[in-house]
């Protein structure tokens, strides 16, 4: 007999009731699902013909855990809470068998831990990933998992949040059986349940097991030490250890209560909000408002890359890493040979570090087809151009590609500053042209800006977004403007950094302040690394194209001295041969002071707080304009760009979320204050900030 309600199915099979979670996409344990499980358990208890119960999941998961879309909403804490459901499972008079396939994560694993028995299909991802969301397992995971698999294995899983394949846990004590063939799980679970149902109760409860460890206190201290370094800005890993320790020292019930306290505290933290924002932001980025999620995509099997320089080589690696053959085109043999040698060198470094097997390196290198002839690109489904950043050169390449590429091939430019519409106009197929802006090093950086030209076809966008997942990139769609999303915002950030040097700060102070805020690297260390001449070239172009946008000329002075950064042994900082340490330079500091004098600027003490405000709010203000112009479709896209491409601290969630945390009312006031000061012309307040602040809202709702 089968009775299905919205989120849970209930069927009986010769004395076994099967409760099936059915809340796509991953059986998140939302309120209706939780209520459905309790209702199913009730039915089973009241049906004398039922001797045992199987709990399983429909679709692609047993359960991906609590429904995180319910977090910080009344539903999340509405009864039956997950803790109530798990207690109902555990207290069932009839044995409950959890049948796990594909995914049992977070609350999903905690639910299974409340069952009396657990069967898992091989290949299932088993995890308590809550720490990655800035929280901790909040439905008994910190108490039951140590009792199921021991202190060490459970602490590793809880503090890392990393998934473990079910077969690797076959002997851990977590499962009563691991079923090699997932297709046989249902039958195996029914058979197991029938046997369990024939046995006299009570049935085994994980909570009644003991946590055995020869030196629990010692291991817990070891765990604390190892977490201290990586979790400097994240409270959750420390709380995970506290909760496990509470259960070890004070028993299950006290441990459970303490776990609950920790959960309630963590879920309110800005760090958890930031991590959840990034989790959803990553997934939301692949959704393009006017491109339906079922838009048919083009087959991409053969890839061509034009240009074997640093970017072209890194781009090619992304595709061969995903097992896709790449034809790599250069104009000169020595450039081609150099490109191939660089790719091989990159792989050899990974092999030396034990991150890559030599045979895998050779397999990947074998996927590369070097060539000097455009004719070899005729079969490519996607061709990515990564040549010199000059429109004339792009024009030559795209006119040639237009001649040789097969109909329907996607032609992508890796340009970081040029107009994708102009590039598309060099072809007779503008609908097939798109920007794919990789970030250096292209084989490492997760961010990919997908630049949508005016005529870029929707299926081209859908195809590139899907392909981005395959090559493990976080793809964010940007409209066409100078600098797209990331570089356009970073330009305002750099302008403020330079103005502050003129007004009284020095490079080391600016870098220290923003690195203390959490950036991986401050603007001056970053510029010395990338090369100050890159910014110099952009400013020269800017002086012609945008005379209204004034810059402090300090950076030009630095470049006129030939101080391009690490590559010339000196930039904003001094460097010693073979040493990448940035040493404050008295030459540069004196040059800065002299410049202020020459510019008749009265130098003043600038606080670290002002430095952080001016740098971060410059990003926020430009980001708000990018949103208003529709260059980015959502604030979380802008945050994903900064989290994955510009070293913005993850625990702050990105510039737009950080602005929400500060409060747009305060952001607006600060911007108006800076607009009234020297160099205030750079602070034209984005209307969107004033509007949202006036409505008491933020960028993210
Ligand atoms: N709740 C709601 N939606 C979820 C979800 C969840 N837990 N997990 C994934 N989704 C959505 C996701 O947003 C996307 O939506 C779709 O499912 C496919 O996801 C009390 C409180 C399960 C391994 O942290 O790791 O339990 O974009 O693209 O690559 O202690 O999703 O399609 O609309 O990632 O196959 C703990 C998080 C929650 C697991 C599947 N659980 N999810 O990966 O698909 S906190 C997690 C994942 C908790 C308890 C605490 C992965 C996945 P859309 P996807 P996938």
XYZ file of C-alpha atoms and ligand atoms in Angstrom:
756
model
C 0.000 0.000 0.000
C 1.529 3.342 -0.945
C 0.484 6.688 0.555
C 2.623 9.646 -0.452
C 2.418 13.084 1.018
C 4.377 16.046 -0.316
C 7.739 15.378 1.207
C 7.654 11.794 2.472
C 6.454 8.515 0.947
C 5.034 5.639 3.022
C 4.685 2.114 1.670
C 4.550 -1.340 3.254
C 6.167 -4.514 1.979
C 5.360 -7.803 3.805
C 5.564 -6.389 7.276
C 8.168 -3.693 6.579
C 7.139 -0.044 6.366
C 9.317 2.034 4.037
C 9.451 5.755 4.769
C 10.925 7.570 1.755
C 12.199 11.124 1.999
C 11.053 12.917 -1.131
C 12.079 16.565 -1.043
C 14.109 17.305 -4.213
C 16.816 18.193 -4.971
C 18.632 16.505 -2.062
C 15.910 15.628 0.474
C 16.727 18.635 2.642
C 15.115 18.017 6.039
C 12.666 20.883 5.836
C 9.638 21.145 8.107
C 7.278 19.152 5.862
C 9.836 16.388 5.485
C 10.442 16.246 9.229
C 6.693 16.150 9.901
C 6.293 13.439 7.249
C 8.891 11.214 8.892
C 7.197 11.515 12.294
C 3.821 10.772 10.711
C 5.299 7.723 8.984
C 6.763 6.432 12.247
C 3.373 6.889 13.931
C 1.639 4.911 11.169
C 4.190 2.124 11.471
C 3.874 1.945 15.284
C 0.082 1.702 14.964
C 0.092 -0.941 12.244
C 0.345 -4.372 13.879
C 1.328 -5.920 10.556
C 4.445 -3.771 10.486
C 7.396 -5.381 12.289
C 10.213 -3.104 11.099
C 10.806 0.196 9.330
C 13.184 1.233 6.527
C 14.071 4.914 6.177
C 15.357 5.831 2.710
C 15.648 8.741 0.257
C 14.223 9.222 -3.214
C 16.272 10.757 -6.030
C 19.898 11.800 -5.792
C 20.424 11.542 -2.055
C 19.436 9.847 1.172
C 19.524 13.371 2.548
C 21.769 16.425 2.103
C 20.930 17.481 5.650
C 18.889 20.249 7.178
C 17.187 22.407 4.583
C 19.550 25.347 4.648
C 17.045 27.513 2.829
C 15.084 27.439 6.101
C 17.953 28.738 8.213
C 17.136 31.867 10.249
C 13.443 31.385 9.424
C 10.719 30.235 11.868
C 10.437 26.867 10.058
C 13.968 25.902 11.086
C 13.026 25.683 14.763
C 9.373 24.693 14.333
C 8.447 21.294 15.764
C 9.085 18.620 14.895
C 12.666 19.806 14.899
C 15.300 17.450 13.569
C 16.261 16.543 17.142
C 12.648 15.561 17.802
C 12.536 13.451 14.640
C 15.754 11.666 15.505
C 14.537 10.956 19.023
C 11.298 9.533 17.565
C 13.347 7.249 15.315
C 15.597 6.168 18.182
C 12.670 5.549 20.553
C 10.666 3.580 17.981
C 9.557 0.267 19.466
C 10.003 -1.279 16.042
C 13.534 -1.424 14.595
C 14.420 1.344 12.123
C 16.902 0.576 9.348
C 18.426 3.547 7.479
C 19.140 2.677 3.840
C 21.678 5.208 2.571
C 22.581 5.882 -1.055
C 24.561 8.661 -2.771
C 24.597 11.301 -0.003
C 24.068 11.279 3.743
C 25.276 14.632 4.980
C 24.769 16.821 8.006
C 21.324 16.279 9.437
C 20.917 13.427 6.941
C 23.720 11.487 8.615
C 22.455 12.510 12.051
C 19.048 11.109 11.135
C 20.676 7.829 10.090
C 22.627 7.780 13.369
C 19.303 7.813 15.230
C 18.281 4.606 13.449
C 18.986 1.227 15.065
C 20.714 -0.115 11.974
C 22.367 1.428 8.941
C 22.995 -0.009 5.494
C 24.857 2.021 2.873
C 25.401 1.549 -0.821
C 29.026 1.831 -1.902
C 29.985 5.232 -3.275
C 27.773 7.191 -0.915
C 29.251 10.453 0.388
C 29.106 10.453 4.178
C 29.827 13.756 5.928
C 29.056 16.195 8.719
C 29.902 19.341 6.678
C 28.237 21.817 9.012
C 31.596 23.354 9.928
C 31.851 24.539 6.305
C 28.698 26.574 6.892
C 30.154 28.104 10.048
C 28.071 25.942 12.368
C 28.418 22.451 13.870
C 26.282 19.293 13.671
C 23.227 20.466 15.619
C 21.137 17.277 15.855
C 23.360 15.006 17.857
C 26.162 14.447 15.359
C 28.867 15.536 17.799
C 27.554 12.970 20.286
C 26.478 10.009 18.174
C 29.251 9.917 15.570
C 32.029 9.532 18.189
C 30.005 6.662 19.661
C 29.559 5.112 16.241
C 33.087 5.365 14.819
C 35.301 6.458 17.712
C 36.804 9.754 18.857
C 39.583 10.211 16.300
C 37.698 9.327 13.103
C 34.652 11.335 14.191
C 36.637 14.446 15.177
C 38.414 14.371 11.822
C 35.086 14.208 9.977
C 33.369 16.848 12.118
C 36.199 19.399 12.150
C 37.091 18.999 8.465
C 33.532 18.615 7.209
C 35.035 16.469 4.465
C 32.991 13.640 2.906
C 34.146 10.026 3.265
C 32.980 7.312 0.893
C 30.745 4.721 2.565
C 32.982 1.808 1.636
C 35.873 3.475 3.466
C 33.721 3.343 6.622
C 32.732 -0.292 6.127
C 34.660 -1.418 9.231
C 34.193 1.768 11.238
C 31.172 0.581 13.215
C 28.894 3.056 11.426
C 27.244 0.576 9.076
C 25.774 -2.867 9.632
C 26.302 -3.566 5.964
C 27.795 -1.841 2.921
C 26.074 -2.993 -0.280
C 28.513 -3.064 -3.214
C 25.827 -2.574 -5.868
C 23.589 0.459 -5.124
C 20.803 -1.126 -7.181
C 20.565 -3.870 -4.547
C 20.305 -1.558 -1.545
C 16.510 -1.509 -1.330
C 16.200 -5.304 -1.340
C 19.085 -5.674 1.126
C 17.452 -3.162 3.468
C 14.079 -4.957 3.332
C 15.758 -8.307 4.034
C 17.761 -6.814 6.900
C 14.634 -5.164 8.318
C 12.673 -8.433 8.209
C 15.398 -10.154 10.208
C 15.593 -7.280 12.690
C 11.811 -7.272 13.018
C 11.870 -10.934 13.969
C 14.229 -10.266 16.856
C 13.016 -9.337 20.331
C 13.726 -5.665 21.221
C 15.152 -3.434 22.522
C 17.158 -2.638 19.403
C 20.683 -1.101 19.546
C 20.967 2.662 20.023
C 24.158 4.454 19.028
C 23.717 6.805 22.003
C 24.234 3.840 24.382
C 27.629 2.934 22.987
C 30.754 4.066 24.821
C 33.477 6.337 23.424
C 36.665 4.323 23.955
C 40.012 6.128 23.687
C 43.251 5.538 25.631
C 43.929 9.254 25.948
C 40.878 11.264 24.939
C 42.096 14.474 26.598
C 45.418 14.224 24.797
C 43.846 13.658 21.414
C 41.381 16.494 21.928
C 44.258 18.842 22.789
C 46.055 17.666 19.642
C 42.895 18.462 17.653
C 42.725 21.930 19.210
C 46.329 22.657 18.272
C 45.868 21.530 14.692
C 42.708 23.607 14.295
C 44.169 26.776 15.837
C 46.175 27.655 12.728
C 43.530 27.063 10.068
C 40.560 28.392 12.013
C 41.935 31.773 13.079
C 38.839 33.618 11.894
C 36.277 30.878 12.186
C 34.688 29.983 15.553
C 32.958 26.791 14.348
C 35.880 24.322 14.309
C 36.716 25.200 17.921
C 33.085 24.713 18.957
C 33.017 21.331 17.191
C 35.822 20.168 19.433
C 34.178 21.688 22.523
C 30.941 19.811 21.817
C 32.646 16.451 21.263
C 34.722 17.000 24.406
C 31.552 17.795 26.405
C 30.087 14.437 25.447
C 33.292 12.592 26.276
C 33.580 14.246 29.682
C 29.959 14.628 30.767
C 28.017 11.927 28.929
C 25.514 11.917 26.091
C 22.668 14.049 27.458
C 24.877 16.877 28.752
C 26.887 16.734 25.561
C 23.713 17.000 23.494
C 22.524 20.019 25.460
C 25.910 21.713 25.080
C 25.905 20.953 21.364
C 22.566 22.712 21.069
C 23.894 25.798 22.852
C 26.870 25.906 20.512
C 24.648 25.512 17.457
C 22.312 28.355 18.445
C 25.312 30.601 19.096
C 27.098 29.763 15.844
C 24.135 30.059 13.505
C 23.844 33.740 14.511
C 27.484 34.574 13.806
C 28.475 36.774 10.845
C 30.970 34.079 9.861
C 28.204 31.495 9.475
C 26.053 33.944 7.555
C 29.035 34.596 5.277
C 29.727 30.923 4.670
C 26.067 30.142 3.953
C 25.975 33.168 1.652
C 28.983 31.813 -0.242
C 27.455 28.328 -0.395
C 24.284 29.637 -2.015
C 26.113 32.324 -3.972
C 28.231 29.710 -5.694
C 25.097 27.874 -6.828
C 23.102 30.987 -7.627
C 25.883 32.286 -9.897
C 25.143 29.585 -12.463
C 21.535 30.778 -12.722
C 21.162 33.520 -15.345
C 17.831 35.345 -14.933
C 16.826 35.310 -18.622
C 18.403 31.965 -19.546
C 16.057 29.099 -18.567
C 17.841 26.335 -16.604
C 16.682 23.799 -19.225
C 18.250 25.714 -22.143
C 19.808 23.079 -24.438
C 23.617 23.196 -24.352
C 26.092 22.592 -27.169
C 28.339 19.530 -27.112
C 31.873 20.534 -26.120
C 34.369 17.755 -26.714
C 37.225 19.322 -28.666
C 38.765 22.544 -27.352
C 41.142 24.902 -29.098
C 43.320 27.470 -27.323
C 44.962 30.275 -29.273
C 48.099 31.473 -27.549
C 50.467 29.339 -25.470
C 51.646 32.084 -23.151
C 51.096 32.127 -19.382
C 47.324 32.507 -19.732
C 46.891 30.235 -22.748
C 48.905 27.467 -21.130
C 46.978 27.734 -17.878
C 43.677 27.771 -19.738
C 44.640 24.679 -21.710
C 45.484 22.900 -18.441
C 41.951 23.419 -17.138
C 40.524 21.440 -20.030
C 43.089 18.637 -20.159
C 42.680 18.273 -16.387
C 39.024 17.538 -17.128
C 40.074 14.947 -19.737
C 39.234 17.120 -22.736
C 41.617 17.174 -25.731
C 43.066 20.604 -26.485
C 44.631 21.862 -29.706
C 47.105 24.562 -28.653
C 47.948 27.075 -31.371
C 50.887 29.479 -31.505
C 52.368 31.516 -34.318
C 56.013 30.561 -33.699
C 57.549 27.183 -32.882
C 59.692 28.499 -30.039
C 56.641 30.105 -28.392
C 54.762 26.835 -28.763
C 57.659 24.822 -27.336
C 57.974 27.286 -24.443
C 54.253 26.980 -23.724
C 54.346 23.192 -23.701
C 57.438 23.186 -21.497
C 55.693 25.489 -18.998
C 52.654 23.216 -18.835
C 54.862 20.180 -18.267
C 56.841 22.088 -15.606
C 53.595 22.930 -13.783
C 52.582 19.275 -13.743
C 56.049 18.130 -12.675
C 55.804 20.454 -9.689
C 52.526 18.752 -8.695
C 54.094 15.314 -9.192
C 57.022 16.330 -6.966
C 54.565 17.420 -4.258
C 52.776 14.086 -4.566
C 49.605 15.799 -5.760
C 49.684 14.117 -9.189
C 50.715 10.686 -10.381
C 53.352 10.713 -13.159
C 51.141 8.551 -15.357
C 48.267 11.032 -14.982
C 50.616 13.828 -16.008
C 51.516 11.920 -19.169
C 47.831 11.201 -19.881
C 47.102 14.900 -19.661
C 50.069 15.929 -21.770
C 48.915 13.413 -24.386
C 45.642 15.322 -24.660
C 47.542 18.368 -25.893
C 47.906 18.781 -29.654
C 50.368 21.615 -30.399
C 50.091 23.312 -33.781
C 51.108 26.368 -35.795
C 48.137 26.063 -38.147
C 44.665 27.503 -37.698
C 43.398 24.633 -39.863
C 43.839 22.336 -36.902
C 41.070 24.226 -35.098
C 38.428 23.261 -37.662
C 36.926 20.515 -35.470
C 36.999 22.443 -32.196
C 33.650 22.921 -30.441
C 35.092 25.751 -28.309
C 38.063 27.962 -29.084
C 39.495 30.212 -26.364
C 41.691 33.074 -27.497
C 44.439 34.136 -25.100
C 46.699 36.402 -27.107
C 48.208 39.834 -26.462
C 45.745 42.291 -24.885
C 45.489 44.631 -27.866
C 42.363 45.031 -30.002
C 44.240 44.851 -33.296
C 45.743 41.498 -32.396
C 42.355 40.201 -31.244
C 40.888 41.344 -34.554
C 43.385 39.308 -36.576
C 42.729 36.212 -34.477
C 38.931 36.434 -34.540
C 38.779 37.110 -38.285
C 40.893 33.981 -38.799
C 38.800 31.951 -36.367
C 35.668 33.062 -38.196
C 37.138 31.559 -41.388
C 38.209 28.193 -39.959
C 35.870 27.407 -37.034
C 33.006 25.054 -37.787
C 29.426 26.379 -37.590
C 28.226 26.372 -33.969
C 31.711 26.506 -32.479
C 31.871 28.852 -29.507
C 34.535 31.546 -29.888
C 35.681 32.871 -26.510
C 38.091 35.650 -25.661
C 40.102 35.671 -22.453
C 40.319 39.455 -22.643
C 40.396 41.171 -19.244
C 39.732 44.725 -20.375
C 38.605 44.897 -24.011
C 35.063 45.241 -25.346
C 33.646 41.795 -26.159
C 31.067 43.378 -28.495
C 33.875 44.876 -30.583
C 35.606 41.496 -30.677
C 32.345 39.782 -31.702
C 31.966 42.297 -34.530
C 35.183 40.946 -36.096
C 33.192 37.801 -36.934
C 30.055 36.977 -38.881
C 28.845 34.974 -35.897
C 28.583 37.439 -32.932
C 25.993 35.171 -31.343
C 28.726 32.543 -30.847
C 31.199 34.960 -29.258
C 31.575 35.240 -25.481
C 34.194 36.400 -22.987
C 35.834 33.795 -20.770
C 38.015 35.845 -18.458
C 40.296 33.521 -16.519
C 42.405 34.792 -13.639
C 46.113 34.173 -13.426
C 47.280 31.535 -12.720
C 44.449 30.270 -14.914
C 44.886 26.634 -13.887
C 44.630 27.566 -10.199
C 42.227 30.503 -9.689
C 38.612 29.349 -9.348
C 37.019 32.482 -10.766
C 35.871 32.691 -14.366
C 34.091 35.842 -15.525
C 31.776 34.904 -18.383
C 31.311 38.114 -20.355
C 28.007 38.279 -22.184
C 28.096 40.293 -25.362
C 25.004 42.109 -26.618
C 24.444 39.309 -29.138
C 25.840 36.324 -27.234
C 23.301 33.514 -27.660
C 21.578 32.122 -24.584
C 22.631 28.568 -25.352
C 26.243 29.744 -25.588
C 25.946 31.140 -22.060
C 24.237 27.993 -20.774
C 26.963 25.874 -22.401
C 29.833 27.887 -20.913
C 28.259 27.913 -17.439
C 27.902 24.126 -17.548
C 31.441 23.722 -18.880
C 32.730 25.922 -16.060
C 31.424 23.403 -13.530
C 33.195 20.624 -15.404
C 36.534 22.456 -15.201
C 35.814 23.313 -11.542
C 35.518 27.063 -11.974
C 33.142 29.444 -10.237
C 31.618 31.158 -13.236
C 29.986 34.547 -12.863
C 28.234 36.287 -15.752
C 29.237 39.879 -16.418
C 27.883 42.371 -18.914
C 30.252 44.326 -21.157
C 31.929 47.277 -19.462
C 35.516 48.323 -18.836
C 36.912 45.851 -16.349
C 33.729 43.753 -16.223
C 32.974 43.181 -12.498
C 36.207 42.454 -10.657
C 38.690 44.776 -12.328
C 36.199 47.617 -12.573
C 35.750 47.493 -8.815
C 39.424 46.966 -8.043
C 40.249 50.131 -9.988
C 38.335 52.216 -7.426
C 40.009 50.265 -4.632
C 43.453 51.089 -6.066
C 42.537 54.761 -6.580
C 41.732 55.059 -2.872
C 44.940 53.273 -1.919
C 46.963 55.783 -3.965
C 45.076 58.801 -2.639
C 45.795 57.655 0.900
C 49.532 57.541 0.162
C 49.285 61.129 -1.049
C 47.286 62.171 2.023
C 49.520 60.630 4.671
C 49.691 56.833 4.660
C 52.576 54.635 3.483
C 52.362 51.372 1.525
C 53.199 49.085 4.439
C 50.502 50.649 6.633
C 47.809 50.336 3.952
C 48.714 46.718 3.243
C 48.896 45.839 6.942
C 45.496 47.363 7.653
C 43.633 45.598 4.873
C 45.461 42.311 5.499
C 44.396 42.557 9.138
C 40.829 42.992 7.838
C 41.370 39.661 6.148
C 42.519 40.244 2.563
C 45.116 37.747 1.457
C 47.341 40.555 0.195
C 47.185 44.342 0.348
C 47.102 46.481 -2.823
C 50.798 47.371 -2.835
C 52.166 43.900 -2.189
C 49.701 42.653 -4.799
C 50.806 45.249 -7.330
C 54.489 44.449 -6.764
C 53.648 40.800 -7.382
C 51.569 41.354 -10.547
C 53.859 44.091 -11.885
C 53.310 47.833 -11.393
C 53.707 48.369 -15.125
C 50.332 46.673 -15.727
C 48.508 49.321 -13.717
C 50.664 51.972 -15.343
C 49.489 50.922 -18.828
C 45.845 50.988 -17.684
C 46.222 54.440 -16.146
C 47.834 55.793 -19.323
C 44.850 54.499 -21.277
C 42.514 55.907 -18.654
C 44.086 59.393 -18.778
C 43.131 59.513 -22.465
C 39.737 57.801 -22.299
C 38.579 59.108 -18.933
C 40.229 62.465 -18.184
C 37.445 63.036 -15.635
C 38.727 60.165 -13.495
C 41.739 61.646 -11.724
C 44.412 59.511 -10.095
C 47.216 60.300 -7.744
C 50.335 60.345 -9.906
C 52.407 58.636 -7.224
C 52.230 55.244 -8.939
C 53.403 56.778 -12.213
C 56.391 58.283 -10.390
C 57.237 54.830 -9.071
C 57.072 53.328 -12.569
C 59.141 56.153 -14.033
C 61.853 54.992 -11.634
C 61.554 51.547 -13.224
C 60.271 50.085 -9.975
C 57.853 47.535 -11.448
C 57.866 45.289 -8.399
C 59.316 41.864 -7.617
C 60.340 41.320 -11.222
C 62.661 44.367 -11.098
C 63.870 43.813 -7.556
C 61.955 46.798 -6.299
C 58.506 48.343 -6.452
C 56.520 49.809 -3.598
C 58.805 47.654 -1.473
C 62.444 46.585 -1.733
C 63.240 42.928 -2.449
C 66.368 40.828 -2.038
C 67.436 38.299 -4.663
C 65.708 34.962 -4.123
C 63.598 36.409 -1.313
C 59.962 37.381 -1.959
C 59.679 39.252 1.347
C 58.444 42.805 0.861
C 60.743 45.181 2.773
C 59.464 48.760 3.303
C 61.559 51.049 1.102
C 62.917 54.326 2.488
C 63.463 55.456 -1.114
C 59.775 55.000 -1.917
C 58.567 56.409 1.397
C 60.685 59.531 0.834
C 59.385 59.791 -2.734
C 55.813 59.655 -1.393
C 56.451 62.374 1.196
C 58.109 64.522 -1.451
C 55.158 64.005 -3.772
C 52.678 65.182 -1.107
C 54.765 68.287 -0.614
C 54.914 68.963 -4.337
C 51.161 68.449 -4.573
C 50.689 70.840 -1.632
C 48.914 68.135 0.330
C 49.220 68.484 4.122
C 50.044 64.898 5.187
C 47.957 63.663 8.115
C 47.706 60.492 10.203
C 45.274 58.103 8.551
C 43.758 55.455 10.809
C 43.589 51.792 9.901
C 39.807 52.074 10.196
C 39.735 54.770 7.511
C 42.030 52.697 5.304
C 39.709 49.687 5.512
C 36.577 51.787 5.017
C 37.906 53.594 1.975
C 39.222 50.454 0.326
C 36.204 48.237 0.995
C 33.510 50.859 0.523
C 35.131 51.814 -2.791
C 34.432 48.232 -3.856
C 30.893 48.384 -2.458
C 30.083 51.692 -4.149
C 31.290 50.494 -7.554
C 29.590 47.156 -7.001
C 26.312 48.959 -6.392
C 26.729 50.813 -9.715
C 27.501 47.528 -11.461
C 24.247 46.129 -10.072
C 22.272 49.221 -11.096
C 23.640 49.013 -14.650
C 22.795 45.320 -14.870
C 26.427 44.360 -15.470
C 25.969 41.869 -12.634
C 22.523 40.390 -12.059
C 22.784 39.871 -8.292
C 24.837 41.076 -5.345
C 25.929 37.523 -4.513
C 27.547 37.305 -7.964
C 29.729 40.287 -7.060
C 30.600 38.634 -3.760
C 31.530 35.395 -5.537
C 33.873 37.367 -7.821
C 35.644 38.866 -4.817
C 35.734 35.691 -2.760
C 37.112 33.512 -5.553
C 39.204 35.987 -7.546
C 40.439 38.806 -5.339
C 41.280 37.349 -1.957
C 38.377 38.908 -0.087
C 38.094 37.130 3.291
C 35.582 34.264 3.119
C 34.466 34.822 6.727
C 33.154 38.235 5.697
C 31.203 36.869 2.742
C 32.269 39.364 0.081
C 32.073 43.162 -0.194
C 28.308 43.354 -0.675
C 27.481 41.043 2.229
C 30.024 42.873 4.375
C 28.242 46.146 3.539
C 24.976 44.551 4.674
C 26.653 43.460 7.893
C 27.943 46.999 8.532
C 24.552 48.400 7.468
C 24.036 50.415 4.290
C 22.986 53.386 6.404
C 26.533 53.460 7.829
C 28.098 52.811 4.439
C 26.182 55.722 2.947
C 27.236 58.047 5.771
C 30.881 57.095 5.380
C 30.817 57.619 1.608
C 29.198 61.034 2.007
C 31.912 61.909 4.553
C 34.708 60.947 2.171
C 33.011 62.757 -0.703
C 33.356 65.988 1.264
C 37.127 65.512 1.781
C 40.195 65.909 -0.512
C 39.923 63.597 -3.561
C 36.214 63.440 -2.762
C 35.323 63.511 -6.466
C 36.045 59.774 -6.496
C 33.099 59.218 -4.152
C 29.973 59.622 -6.283
C 27.481 57.716 -4.113
C 25.690 54.915 -5.977
C 21.963 55.745 -5.898
C 21.193 52.141 -5.023
C 22.972 52.468 -1.697
C 20.953 55.507 -0.687
C 17.730 53.817 -1.809
C 18.319 50.565 0.055
C 19.589 52.389 3.125
C 16.463 54.523 3.082
C 14.341 51.387 2.993
C 16.368 49.779 5.787
C 17.413 46.992 3.451
C 20.670 45.431 2.280
C 21.958 44.180 -1.045
C 21.167 40.619 -0.074
C 17.620 41.255 1.145
N 19.438 22.273 1.912
C 18.790 22.843 0.878
N 19.232 22.810 -0.403
C 20.376 22.171 -0.635
C 21.129 21.536 0.397
C 20.598 21.602 1.715
N 21.220 21.011 2.754
N 22.238 20.984 -0.172
C 22.179 21.262 -1.478
N 21.074 21.974 -1.759
C 20.642 22.445 -3.088
C 21.671 23.346 -3.743
O 21.492 24.687 -3.287
C 21.290 23.161 -5.212
O 20.091 23.899 -5.416
C 20.880 21.692 -5.293
O 20.577 21.301 -3.941
C 21.957 20.800 -5.828
O 23.107 21.089 -5.024
C 21.185 19.976 11.919
C 21.933 22.059 10.573
C 24.384 17.492 -1.116
C 26.742 17.055 -1.878
O 26.088 21.256 4.109
O 27.281 19.569 -0.114
O 22.356 19.609 8.309
O 20.897 25.377 -7.282
O 24.599 21.733 -6.940
O 26.877 18.886 -6.614
O 23.411 19.340 11.836
O 24.727 20.112 -2.378
O 19.716 23.235 -7.807
O 18.446 25.153 -6.763
O 25.557 21.166 -4.643
O 25.078 17.032 -6.481
C 24.456 20.284 6.082
C 25.385 20.859 1.473
C 23.330 21.229 6.223
C 25.293 19.737 2.474
C 24.968 17.655 -3.536
N 24.501 19.782 4.734
N 25.158 20.349 0.137
O 25.958 18.161 -4.406
O 24.489 19.361 -6.101
S 23.311 21.901 7.839
C 25.327 20.338 3.850
C 26.167 19.765 -0.550
C 22.744 20.626 8.790
C 22.331 19.690 11.006
C 22.761 20.883 10.256
C 25.820 19.370 -1.948
C 25.479 17.875 -2.085
P 19.752 24.442 -6.926
P 24.530 20.918 -5.694
P 25.637 18.321 -5.976
